[in-house]
CSV table of C-alpha atoms and ligand atoms in Angstrom, one decimal:
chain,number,residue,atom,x,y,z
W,179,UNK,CA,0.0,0.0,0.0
W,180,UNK,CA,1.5,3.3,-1.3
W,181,UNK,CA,2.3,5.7,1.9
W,182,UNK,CA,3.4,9.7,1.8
W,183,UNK,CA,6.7,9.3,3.4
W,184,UNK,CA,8.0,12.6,3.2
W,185,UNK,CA,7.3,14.5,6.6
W,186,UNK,CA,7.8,17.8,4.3
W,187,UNK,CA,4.9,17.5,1.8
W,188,UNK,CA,2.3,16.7,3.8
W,189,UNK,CA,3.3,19.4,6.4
W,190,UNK,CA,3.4,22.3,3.4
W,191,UNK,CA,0.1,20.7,1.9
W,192,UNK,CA,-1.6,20.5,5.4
W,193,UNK,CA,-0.4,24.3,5.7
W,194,UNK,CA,-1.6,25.2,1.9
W,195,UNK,CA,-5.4,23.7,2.8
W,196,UNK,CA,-5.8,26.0,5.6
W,197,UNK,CA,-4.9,28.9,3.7
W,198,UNK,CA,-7.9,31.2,2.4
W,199,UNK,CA,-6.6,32.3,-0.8
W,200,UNK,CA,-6.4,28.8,-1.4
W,201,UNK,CA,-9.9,27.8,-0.3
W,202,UNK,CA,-11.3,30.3,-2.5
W,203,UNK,CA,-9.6,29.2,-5.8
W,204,UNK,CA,-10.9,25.5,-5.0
W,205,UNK,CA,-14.1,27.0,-4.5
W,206,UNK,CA,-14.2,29.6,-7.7
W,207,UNK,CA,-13.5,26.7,-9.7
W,208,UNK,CA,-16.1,24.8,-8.0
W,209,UNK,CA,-18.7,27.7,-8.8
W,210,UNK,CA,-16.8,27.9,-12.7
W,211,UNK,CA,-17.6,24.3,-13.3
W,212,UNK,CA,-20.8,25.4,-15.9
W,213,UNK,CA,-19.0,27.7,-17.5
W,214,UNK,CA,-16.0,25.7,-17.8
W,215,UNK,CA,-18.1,22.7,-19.8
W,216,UNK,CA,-19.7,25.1,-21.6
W,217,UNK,CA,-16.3,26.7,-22.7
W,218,UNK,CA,-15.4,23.4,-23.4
W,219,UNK,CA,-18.1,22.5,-25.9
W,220,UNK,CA,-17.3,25.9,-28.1
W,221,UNK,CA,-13.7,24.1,-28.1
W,222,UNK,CA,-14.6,20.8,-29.0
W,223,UNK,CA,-16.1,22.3,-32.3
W,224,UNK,CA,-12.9,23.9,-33.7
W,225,UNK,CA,-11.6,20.9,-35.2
W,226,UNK,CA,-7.7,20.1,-34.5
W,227,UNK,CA,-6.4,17.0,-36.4
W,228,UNK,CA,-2.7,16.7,-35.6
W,229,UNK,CA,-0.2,18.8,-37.6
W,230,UNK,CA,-3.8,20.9,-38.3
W,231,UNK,CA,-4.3,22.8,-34.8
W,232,UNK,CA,-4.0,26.2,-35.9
W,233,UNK,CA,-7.6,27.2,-35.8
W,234,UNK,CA,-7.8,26.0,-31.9
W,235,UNK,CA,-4.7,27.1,-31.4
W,236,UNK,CA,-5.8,30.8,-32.0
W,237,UNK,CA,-9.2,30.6,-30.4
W,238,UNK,CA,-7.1,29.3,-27.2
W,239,UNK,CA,-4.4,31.7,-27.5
W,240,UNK,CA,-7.4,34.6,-27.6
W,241,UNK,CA,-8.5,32.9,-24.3
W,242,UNK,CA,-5.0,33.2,-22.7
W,243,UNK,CA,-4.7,37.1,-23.1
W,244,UNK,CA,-8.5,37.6,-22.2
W,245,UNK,CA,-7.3,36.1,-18.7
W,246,UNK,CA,-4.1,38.2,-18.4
W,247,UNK,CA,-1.3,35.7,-19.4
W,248,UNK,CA,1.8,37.8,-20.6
W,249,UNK,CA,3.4,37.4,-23.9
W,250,UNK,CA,0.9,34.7,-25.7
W,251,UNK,CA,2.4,33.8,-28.6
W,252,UNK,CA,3.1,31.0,-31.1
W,253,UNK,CA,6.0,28.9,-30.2
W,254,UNK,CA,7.8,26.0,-32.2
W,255,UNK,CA,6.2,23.8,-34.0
W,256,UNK,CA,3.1,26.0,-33.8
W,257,UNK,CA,2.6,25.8,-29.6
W,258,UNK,CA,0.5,28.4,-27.9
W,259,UNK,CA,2.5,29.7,-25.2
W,260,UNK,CA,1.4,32.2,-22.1
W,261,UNK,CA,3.2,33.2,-19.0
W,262,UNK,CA,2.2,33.8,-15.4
W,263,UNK,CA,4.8,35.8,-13.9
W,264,UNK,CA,5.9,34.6,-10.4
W,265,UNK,CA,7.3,36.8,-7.7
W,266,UNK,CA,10.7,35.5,-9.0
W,267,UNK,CA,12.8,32.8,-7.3
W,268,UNK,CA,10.6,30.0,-8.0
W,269,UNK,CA,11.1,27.3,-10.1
W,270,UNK,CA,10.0,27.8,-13.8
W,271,UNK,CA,6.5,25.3,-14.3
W,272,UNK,CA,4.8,24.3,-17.3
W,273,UNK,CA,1.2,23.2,-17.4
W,274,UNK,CA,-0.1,21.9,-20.3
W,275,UNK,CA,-3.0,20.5,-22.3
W,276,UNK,CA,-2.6,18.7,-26.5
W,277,UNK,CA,-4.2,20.7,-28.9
W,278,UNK,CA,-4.6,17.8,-31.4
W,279,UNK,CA,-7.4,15.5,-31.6
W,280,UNK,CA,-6.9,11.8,-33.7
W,281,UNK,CA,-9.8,13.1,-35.9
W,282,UNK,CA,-10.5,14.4,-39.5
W,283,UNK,CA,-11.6,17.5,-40.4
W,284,UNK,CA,-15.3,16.8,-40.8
W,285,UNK,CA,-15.6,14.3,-37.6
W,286,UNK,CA,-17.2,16.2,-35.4
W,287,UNK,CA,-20.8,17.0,-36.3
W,288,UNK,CA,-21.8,18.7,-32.7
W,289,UNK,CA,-21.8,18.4,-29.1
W,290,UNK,CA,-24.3,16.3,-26.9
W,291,UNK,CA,-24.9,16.5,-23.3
W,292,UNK,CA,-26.8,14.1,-21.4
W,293,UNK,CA,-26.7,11.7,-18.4
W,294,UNK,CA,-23.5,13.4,-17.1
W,295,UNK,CA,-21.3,13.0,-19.9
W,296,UNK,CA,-20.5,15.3,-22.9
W,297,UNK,CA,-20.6,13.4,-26.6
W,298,UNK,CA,-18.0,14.6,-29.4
W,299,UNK,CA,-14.7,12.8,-31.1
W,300,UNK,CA,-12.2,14.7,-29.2
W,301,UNK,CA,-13.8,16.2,-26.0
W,302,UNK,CA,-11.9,14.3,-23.6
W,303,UNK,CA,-8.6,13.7,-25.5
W,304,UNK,CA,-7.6,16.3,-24.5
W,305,UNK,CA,-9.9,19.5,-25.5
W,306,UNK,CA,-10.9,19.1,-21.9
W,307,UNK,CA,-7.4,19.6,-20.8
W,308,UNK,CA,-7.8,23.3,-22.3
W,309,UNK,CA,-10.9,24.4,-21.2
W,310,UNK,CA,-9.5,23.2,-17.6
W,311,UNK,CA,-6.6,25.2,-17.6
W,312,UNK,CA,-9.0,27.8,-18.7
W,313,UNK,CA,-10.5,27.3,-15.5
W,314,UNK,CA,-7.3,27.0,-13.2
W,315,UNK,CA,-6.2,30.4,-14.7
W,316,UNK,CA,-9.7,31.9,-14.0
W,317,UNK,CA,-9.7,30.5,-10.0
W,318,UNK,CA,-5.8,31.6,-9.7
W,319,UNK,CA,-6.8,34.9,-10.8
W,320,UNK,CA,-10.0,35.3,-9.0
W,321,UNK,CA,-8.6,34.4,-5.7
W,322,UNK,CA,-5.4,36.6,-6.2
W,323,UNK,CA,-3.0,34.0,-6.2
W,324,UNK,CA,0.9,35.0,-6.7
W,325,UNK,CA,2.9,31.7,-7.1
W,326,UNK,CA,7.3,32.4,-6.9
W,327,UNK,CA,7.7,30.4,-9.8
W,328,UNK,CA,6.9,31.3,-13.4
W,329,UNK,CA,3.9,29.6,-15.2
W,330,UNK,CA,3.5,29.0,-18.6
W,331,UNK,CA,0.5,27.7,-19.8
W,332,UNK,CA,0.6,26.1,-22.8
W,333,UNK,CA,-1.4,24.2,-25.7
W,334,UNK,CA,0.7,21.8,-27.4
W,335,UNK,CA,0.4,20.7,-30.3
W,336,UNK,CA,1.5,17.1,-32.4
W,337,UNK,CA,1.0,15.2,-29.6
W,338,UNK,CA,-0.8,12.1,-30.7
W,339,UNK,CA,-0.2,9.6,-33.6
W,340,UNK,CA,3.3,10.3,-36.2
W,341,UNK,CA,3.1,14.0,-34.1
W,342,UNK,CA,4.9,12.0,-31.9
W,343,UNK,CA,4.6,14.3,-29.1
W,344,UNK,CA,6.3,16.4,-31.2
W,345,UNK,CA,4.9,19.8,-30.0
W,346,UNK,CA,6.2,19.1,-26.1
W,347,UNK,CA,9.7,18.1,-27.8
W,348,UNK,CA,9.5,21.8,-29.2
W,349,UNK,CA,8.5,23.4,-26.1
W,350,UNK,CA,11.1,21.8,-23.9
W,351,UNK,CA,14.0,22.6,-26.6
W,352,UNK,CA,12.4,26.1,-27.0
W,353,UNK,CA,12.2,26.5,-22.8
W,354,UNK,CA,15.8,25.0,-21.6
W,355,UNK,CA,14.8,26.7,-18.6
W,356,UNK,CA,11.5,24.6,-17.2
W,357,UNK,CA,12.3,23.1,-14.0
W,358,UNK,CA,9.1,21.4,-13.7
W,359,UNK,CA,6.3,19.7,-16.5
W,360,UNK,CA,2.5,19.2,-15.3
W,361,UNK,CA,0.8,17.8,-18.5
W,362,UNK,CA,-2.9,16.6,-18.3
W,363,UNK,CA,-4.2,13.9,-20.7
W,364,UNK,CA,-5.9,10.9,-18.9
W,365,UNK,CA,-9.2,9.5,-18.2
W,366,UNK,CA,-9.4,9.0,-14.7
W,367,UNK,CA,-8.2,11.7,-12.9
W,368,UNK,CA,-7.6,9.6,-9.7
W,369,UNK,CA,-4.5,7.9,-12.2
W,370,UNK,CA,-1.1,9.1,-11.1
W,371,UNK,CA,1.2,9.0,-14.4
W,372,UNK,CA,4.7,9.4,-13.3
W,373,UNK,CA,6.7,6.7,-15.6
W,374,UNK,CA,7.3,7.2,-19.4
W,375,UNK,CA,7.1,4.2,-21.6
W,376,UNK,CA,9.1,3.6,-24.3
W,377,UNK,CA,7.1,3.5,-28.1
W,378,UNK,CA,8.7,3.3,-31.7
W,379,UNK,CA,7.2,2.7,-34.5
W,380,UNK,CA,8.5,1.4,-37.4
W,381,UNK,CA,7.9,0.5,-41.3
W,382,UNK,CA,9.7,-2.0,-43.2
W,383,UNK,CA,9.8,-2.5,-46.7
W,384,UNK,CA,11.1,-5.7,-48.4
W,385,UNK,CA,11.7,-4.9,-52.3
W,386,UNK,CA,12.6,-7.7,-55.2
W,387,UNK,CA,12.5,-8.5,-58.9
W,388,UNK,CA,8.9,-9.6,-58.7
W,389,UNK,CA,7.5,-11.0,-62.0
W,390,UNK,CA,4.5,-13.6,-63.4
W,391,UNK,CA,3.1,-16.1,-60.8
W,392,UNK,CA,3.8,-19.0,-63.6
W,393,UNK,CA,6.4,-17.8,-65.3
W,394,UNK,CA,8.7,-15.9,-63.0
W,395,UNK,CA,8.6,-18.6,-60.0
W,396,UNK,CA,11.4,-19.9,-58.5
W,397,UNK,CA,13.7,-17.1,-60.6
W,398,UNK,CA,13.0,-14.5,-58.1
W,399,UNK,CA,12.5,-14.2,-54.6
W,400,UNK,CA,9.4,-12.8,-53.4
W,401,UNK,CA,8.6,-10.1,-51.4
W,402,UNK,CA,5.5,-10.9,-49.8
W,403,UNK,CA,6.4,-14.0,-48.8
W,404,UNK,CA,9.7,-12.6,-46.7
W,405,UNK,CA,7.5,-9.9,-45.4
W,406,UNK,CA,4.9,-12.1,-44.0
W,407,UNK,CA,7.6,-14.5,-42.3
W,408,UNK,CA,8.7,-11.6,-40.8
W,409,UNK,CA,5.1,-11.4,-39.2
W,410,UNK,CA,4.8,-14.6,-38.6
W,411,UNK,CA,8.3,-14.9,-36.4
W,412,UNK,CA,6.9,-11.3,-34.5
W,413,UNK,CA,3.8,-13.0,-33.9
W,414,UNK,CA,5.4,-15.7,-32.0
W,415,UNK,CA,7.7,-13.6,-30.1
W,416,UNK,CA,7.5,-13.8,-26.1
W,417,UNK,CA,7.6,-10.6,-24.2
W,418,UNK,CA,7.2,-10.2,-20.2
W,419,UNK,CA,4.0,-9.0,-18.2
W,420,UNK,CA,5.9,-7.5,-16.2
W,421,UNK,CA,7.7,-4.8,-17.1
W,422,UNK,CA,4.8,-4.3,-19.3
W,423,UNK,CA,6.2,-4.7,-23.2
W,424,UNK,CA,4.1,-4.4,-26.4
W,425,UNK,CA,4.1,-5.2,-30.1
W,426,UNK,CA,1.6,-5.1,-32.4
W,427,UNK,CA,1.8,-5.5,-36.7
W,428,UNK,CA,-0.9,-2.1,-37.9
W,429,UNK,CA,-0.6,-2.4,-41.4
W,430,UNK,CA,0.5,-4.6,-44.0
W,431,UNK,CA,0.4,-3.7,-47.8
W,432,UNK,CA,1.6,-5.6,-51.0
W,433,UNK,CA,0.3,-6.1,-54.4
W,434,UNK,CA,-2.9,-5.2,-56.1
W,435,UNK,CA,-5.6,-6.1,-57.6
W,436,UNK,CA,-5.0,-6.2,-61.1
W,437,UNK,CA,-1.8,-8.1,-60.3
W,438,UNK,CA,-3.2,-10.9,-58.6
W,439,UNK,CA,-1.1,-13.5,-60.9
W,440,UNK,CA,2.0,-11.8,-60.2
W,441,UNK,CA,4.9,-12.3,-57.7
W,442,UNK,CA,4.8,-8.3,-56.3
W,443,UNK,CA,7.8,-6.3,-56.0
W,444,UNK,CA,7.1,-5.4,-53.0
W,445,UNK,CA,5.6,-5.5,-49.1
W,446,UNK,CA,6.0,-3.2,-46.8
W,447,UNK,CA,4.7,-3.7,-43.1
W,448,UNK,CA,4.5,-1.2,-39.8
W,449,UNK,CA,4.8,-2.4,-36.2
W,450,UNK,CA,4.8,-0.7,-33.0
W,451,UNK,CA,6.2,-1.8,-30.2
W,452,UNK,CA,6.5,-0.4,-26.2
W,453,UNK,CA,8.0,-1.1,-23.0
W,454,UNK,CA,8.3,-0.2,-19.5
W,455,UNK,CA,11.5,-1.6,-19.2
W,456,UNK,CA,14.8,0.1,-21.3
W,457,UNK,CA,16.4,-3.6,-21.0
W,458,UNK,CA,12.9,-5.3,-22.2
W,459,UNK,CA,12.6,-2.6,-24.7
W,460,UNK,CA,15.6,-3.1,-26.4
W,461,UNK,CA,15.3,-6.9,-26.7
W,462,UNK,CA,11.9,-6.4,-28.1
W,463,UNK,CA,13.4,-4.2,-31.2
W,464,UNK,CA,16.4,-6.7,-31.6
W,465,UNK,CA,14.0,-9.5,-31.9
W,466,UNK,CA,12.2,-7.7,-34.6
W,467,UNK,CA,14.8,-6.3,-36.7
W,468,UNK,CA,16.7,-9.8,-36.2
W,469,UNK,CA,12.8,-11.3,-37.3
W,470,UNK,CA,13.2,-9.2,-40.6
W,471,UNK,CA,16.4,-10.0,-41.7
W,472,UNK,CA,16.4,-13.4,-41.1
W,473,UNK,CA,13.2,-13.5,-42.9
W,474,UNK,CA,14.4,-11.9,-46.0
W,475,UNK,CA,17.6,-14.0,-45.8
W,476,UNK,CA,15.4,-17.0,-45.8
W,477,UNK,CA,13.3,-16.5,-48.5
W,478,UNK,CA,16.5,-14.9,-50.9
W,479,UNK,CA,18.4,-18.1,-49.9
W,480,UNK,CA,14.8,-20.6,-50.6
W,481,UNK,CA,15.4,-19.3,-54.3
W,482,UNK,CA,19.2,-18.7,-54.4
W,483,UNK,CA,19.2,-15.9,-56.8
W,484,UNK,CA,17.5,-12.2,-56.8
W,485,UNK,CA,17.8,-11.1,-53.0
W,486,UNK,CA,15.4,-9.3,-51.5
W,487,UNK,CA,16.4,-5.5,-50.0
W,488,UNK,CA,15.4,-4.5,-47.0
W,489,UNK,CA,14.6,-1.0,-46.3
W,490,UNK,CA,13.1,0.4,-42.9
W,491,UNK,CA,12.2,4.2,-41.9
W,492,UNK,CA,10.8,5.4,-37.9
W,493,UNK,CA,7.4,6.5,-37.9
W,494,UNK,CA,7.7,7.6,-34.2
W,495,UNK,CA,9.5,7.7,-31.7
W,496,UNK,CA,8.9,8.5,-27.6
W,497,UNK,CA,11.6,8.2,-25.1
W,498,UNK,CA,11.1,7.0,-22.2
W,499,UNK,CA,12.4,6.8,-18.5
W,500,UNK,CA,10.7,6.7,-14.8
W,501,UNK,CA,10.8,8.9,-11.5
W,502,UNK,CA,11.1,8.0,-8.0
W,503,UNK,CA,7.6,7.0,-6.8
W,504,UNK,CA,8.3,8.7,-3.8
W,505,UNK,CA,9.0,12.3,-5.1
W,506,UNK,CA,7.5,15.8,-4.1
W,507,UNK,CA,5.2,15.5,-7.3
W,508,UNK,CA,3.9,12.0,-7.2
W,509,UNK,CA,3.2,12.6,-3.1
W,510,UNK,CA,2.2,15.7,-3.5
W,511,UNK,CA,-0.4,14.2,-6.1
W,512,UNK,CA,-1.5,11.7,-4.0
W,513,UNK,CA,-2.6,13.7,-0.7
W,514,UNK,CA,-4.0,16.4,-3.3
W,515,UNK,CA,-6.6,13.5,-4.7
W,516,UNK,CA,-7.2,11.9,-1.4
W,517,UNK,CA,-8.1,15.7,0.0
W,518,UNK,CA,-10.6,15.2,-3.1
W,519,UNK,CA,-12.1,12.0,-2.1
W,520,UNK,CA,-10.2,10.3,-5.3
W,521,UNK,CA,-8.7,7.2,-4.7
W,522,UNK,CA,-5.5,7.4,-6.0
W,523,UNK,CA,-3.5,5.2,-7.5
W,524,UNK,CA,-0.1,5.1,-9.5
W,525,UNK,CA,-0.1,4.2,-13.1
W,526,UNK,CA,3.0,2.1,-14.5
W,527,UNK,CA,4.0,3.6,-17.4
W,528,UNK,CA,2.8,6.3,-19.4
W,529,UNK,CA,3.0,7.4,-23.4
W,530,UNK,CA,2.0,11.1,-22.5
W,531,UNK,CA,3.8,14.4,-23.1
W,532,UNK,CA,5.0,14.0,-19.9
W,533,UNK,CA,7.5,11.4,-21.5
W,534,UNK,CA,9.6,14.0,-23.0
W,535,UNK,CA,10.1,15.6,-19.6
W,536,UNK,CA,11.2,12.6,-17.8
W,537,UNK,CA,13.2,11.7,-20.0
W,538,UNK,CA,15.1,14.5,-19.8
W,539,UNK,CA,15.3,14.6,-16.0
W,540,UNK,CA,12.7,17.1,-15.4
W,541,UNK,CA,10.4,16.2,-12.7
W,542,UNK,CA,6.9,15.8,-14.1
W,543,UNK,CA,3.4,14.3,-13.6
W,544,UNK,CA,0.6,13.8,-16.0
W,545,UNK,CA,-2.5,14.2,-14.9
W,546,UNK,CA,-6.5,13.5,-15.6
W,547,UNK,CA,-9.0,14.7,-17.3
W,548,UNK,CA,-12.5,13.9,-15.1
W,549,UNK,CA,-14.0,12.4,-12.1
W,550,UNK,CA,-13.9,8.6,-12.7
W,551,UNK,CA,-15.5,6.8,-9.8
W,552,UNK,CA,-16.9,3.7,-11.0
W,553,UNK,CA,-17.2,1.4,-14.1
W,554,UNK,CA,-19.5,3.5,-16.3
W,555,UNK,CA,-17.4,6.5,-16.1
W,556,UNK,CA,-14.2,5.6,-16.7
W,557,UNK,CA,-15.6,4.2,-20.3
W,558,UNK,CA,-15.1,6.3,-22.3
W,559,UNK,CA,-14.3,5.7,-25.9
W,560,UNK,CA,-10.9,7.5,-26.3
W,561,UNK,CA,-9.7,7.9,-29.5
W,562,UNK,CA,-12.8,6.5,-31.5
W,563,UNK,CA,-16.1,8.6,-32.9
W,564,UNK,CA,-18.3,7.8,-29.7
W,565,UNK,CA,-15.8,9.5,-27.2
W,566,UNK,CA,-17.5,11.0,-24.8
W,567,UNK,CA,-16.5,12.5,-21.7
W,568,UNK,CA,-17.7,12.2,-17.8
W,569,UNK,CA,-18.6,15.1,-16.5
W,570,UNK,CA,-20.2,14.7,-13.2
W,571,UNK,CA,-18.1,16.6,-10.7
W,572,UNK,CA,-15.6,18.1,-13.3
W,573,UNK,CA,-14.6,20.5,-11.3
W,574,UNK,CA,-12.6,18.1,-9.2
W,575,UNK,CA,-9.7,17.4,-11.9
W,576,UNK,CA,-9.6,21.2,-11.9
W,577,UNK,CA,-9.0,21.5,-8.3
W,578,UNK,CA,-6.6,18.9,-8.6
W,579,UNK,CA,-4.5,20.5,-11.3
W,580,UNK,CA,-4.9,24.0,-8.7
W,581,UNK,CA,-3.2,22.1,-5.8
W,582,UNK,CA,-0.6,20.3,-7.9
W,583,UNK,CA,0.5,23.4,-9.4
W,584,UNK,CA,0.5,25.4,-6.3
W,585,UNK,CA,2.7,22.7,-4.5
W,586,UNK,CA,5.1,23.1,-7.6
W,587,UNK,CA,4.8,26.6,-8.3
W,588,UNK,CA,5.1,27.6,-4.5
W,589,UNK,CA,2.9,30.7,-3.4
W,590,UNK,CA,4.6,34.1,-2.6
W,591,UNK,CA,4.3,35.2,1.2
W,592,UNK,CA,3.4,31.3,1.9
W,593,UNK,CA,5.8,28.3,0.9
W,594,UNK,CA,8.3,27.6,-2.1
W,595,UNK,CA,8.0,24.8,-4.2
W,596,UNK,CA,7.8,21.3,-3.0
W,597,UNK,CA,10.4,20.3,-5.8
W,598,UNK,CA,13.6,21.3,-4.8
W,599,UNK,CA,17.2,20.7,-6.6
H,196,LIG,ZN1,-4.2,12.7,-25.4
């Protein structure tokens, strides 16, 4: 059973829930929770496919000067960027939300609400995440709040599919500076995602002579055939449970259909494949590229003449890495969702933007999107057309992202940041 051990954050969080200021931003966000869902359905509507976010982008930016943020602006890779000055000598924070959704143009056709959720491809993952840091900005500022550290918030962009988390990579080049990375993008708010799992994707492509299926046999190698013994030896790899590793074949193209009497020139597959583990990781990709080579080996050698080339290209790549389960973040995050009535509990792994941060050392925490209490909630049809979200008590992800951020952040006059050097 996971325990706070650290005498130090639950003394400063104890001393941060007795403070007024802090009461009223918990309960301004409480009181903003309409508004907030509402904001988020005149989001959900601006459509954001990945590597096509500039419409949202704008709309949010717009949002983050109506509530005061200093110097919004595009960033790298087309992030939107704001800053909330600190009193100074606090830690540099980001907290951010994707601005991508996996869908078309053309996808979303409206917004329902009813029974306590909210229906539209996209409004979880992770419009939400925007119209929440809305909110958060709207309690800081209501309640007067001065954190010592620097804020930015930010929408980033290329997070999901071949993005690649690609607009996070360009903040975190961009801001050398950032000391600590709050990202929110996850179902169940009560989830505490603190480890980064490793995830490359890759395509291969297996090229030959091809020629007639009469005529040309046994001249040339084929193609397809070494491609699909590549499959067939990934299919029948082992990987542990435990760390949790992954691979999966997506696609798998070769021939047409006029040229179905034909030995094809060529076959190409993709694969992904994941781990927990760096060691695990690593013998997962030898196994495949060793599955690949040997395959086109046997199936060049089977004829003896014509050998088939091998090409491959990286679709995607996300480093990876984990955090002490026991630091100032991941405890803070867990007395901040049992204050909450949330039921925390720690996630292993993660393939969030908060991978990017970890990876390069900078404390960081990724955290959800809605109240999630039982079965039906947490149900919620991520990245297919009947997504919908949970919406019943809302505001309580909100308040959660307040106290995490005000832990990290420090508040001037009160306490510095939990995360210390
Ligand atoms: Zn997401």
């Amino acid at each position: 059973m996971y325990e706070v051990k650290s005498p130090k954050v639950r003394s400063q969080f104890e001393a941060m829930m007795k403070l007024e200021k802090v009461r009223k931003v918990l309960d301004f966000i409480k009181a903003d929770e309409r508004k907030s869902i509402d904001e988020l359905k005149e989001l959900v509507l601006i459509e954001a496919p990945t590597h096509h976010e500039e419409k949202r982008a704008a709309v949010f930016a717009q949002k983050l000067k109506d509530l005061g943020l200093e110097d919004v602006h595009t960033g790298r890779g087309g992030c939107v960027i704001g800053l909330r000055r600190g009193s100074g000598n606090g830690p540099k924070v980001v907290i951010e939300g994707h601005l991508d959704t996996v869908f078309p143009f053309g996808s979303v056709k409206g917004v329902e609400e009813r029974d306590g959720f909210l229906y539209a491809p996209g409004v979880g993952d992770d419009t939400r995440a925007l119209a929440m840091l809305l909110s958060l900005l709207r309690g800081l500022n209501a309640a007067n709040v001065k954190t010592t550290g620097d804020v930015y918030f930010v929408g980033t962009t290329r997070e999901e599919g071949t993005g690649a988390l690609g607009g996070m990579k360009d903040f975190l080049d961009e801001h050398p500076e950032i000391d600590i990375s709050l990202s929110v993008d996850s179902n169940d708010m009560s989830r505490i995602i603190y480890e980064a799992t490793l995830c490359q994707t890759w395509e291969f492509t297996f090229r030959g002579q091809g020629g007639h299926a009469w005529s040309a046999f046994g001249t040339v190698a084929q193609p397809v055939h070494a491609a699909a013994r590549a499959v067939a030896k990934i299919a029948a790899l082992e990987v542990p449970s435990s760390p949790k590793t992954t691979f999966a074949v997506s696609n798998f193209h070769a021939g047409n259909i006029s040229g179905v009497h034909a030995i094809a020139s060529e076959a190409s597959f993709i694969i992904n494949f994941r781990s927990n583990g760096a060691e695990e990781f690593a013998a997962v990709k030898k196994a495949v590229f060793d599955a690949v080579e040997t395959s086109a080996r046997e199936e060049s050698q089977k004829w003896g003449k014509n050998e088939i080339e091998v090409s491959s290209r990286i679709l995607c790549d996300i480093p990876g890495g984990t955090q002490d389960a026991h630091s100032p973040l991941v405890e803070t995050a867990w007395l901040s969702l049992s204050a909450l009535e949330a039921a925390p509990w720690l996630e292993e792994g993660g393939s969030t933007n908060a991978n990017i941060a970890i990876s390069k050392g900078i404390p960081a925490l990724c955290m959800g999107r809605a109240w999630a209490p039982d079965e039906n909630s947490k149900r919620v049809h991520n990245h297919s057309l009947d997504e919908k979200l949970h919406i019943v008590n809302a505001h309580k992800a909100v308040q959660h992202l307040a106290l995490v951020l005000l832990m990290a952040a420090g508040i001037d006059g009160e306490f510095g940041s939990i995360v210390t050097k």
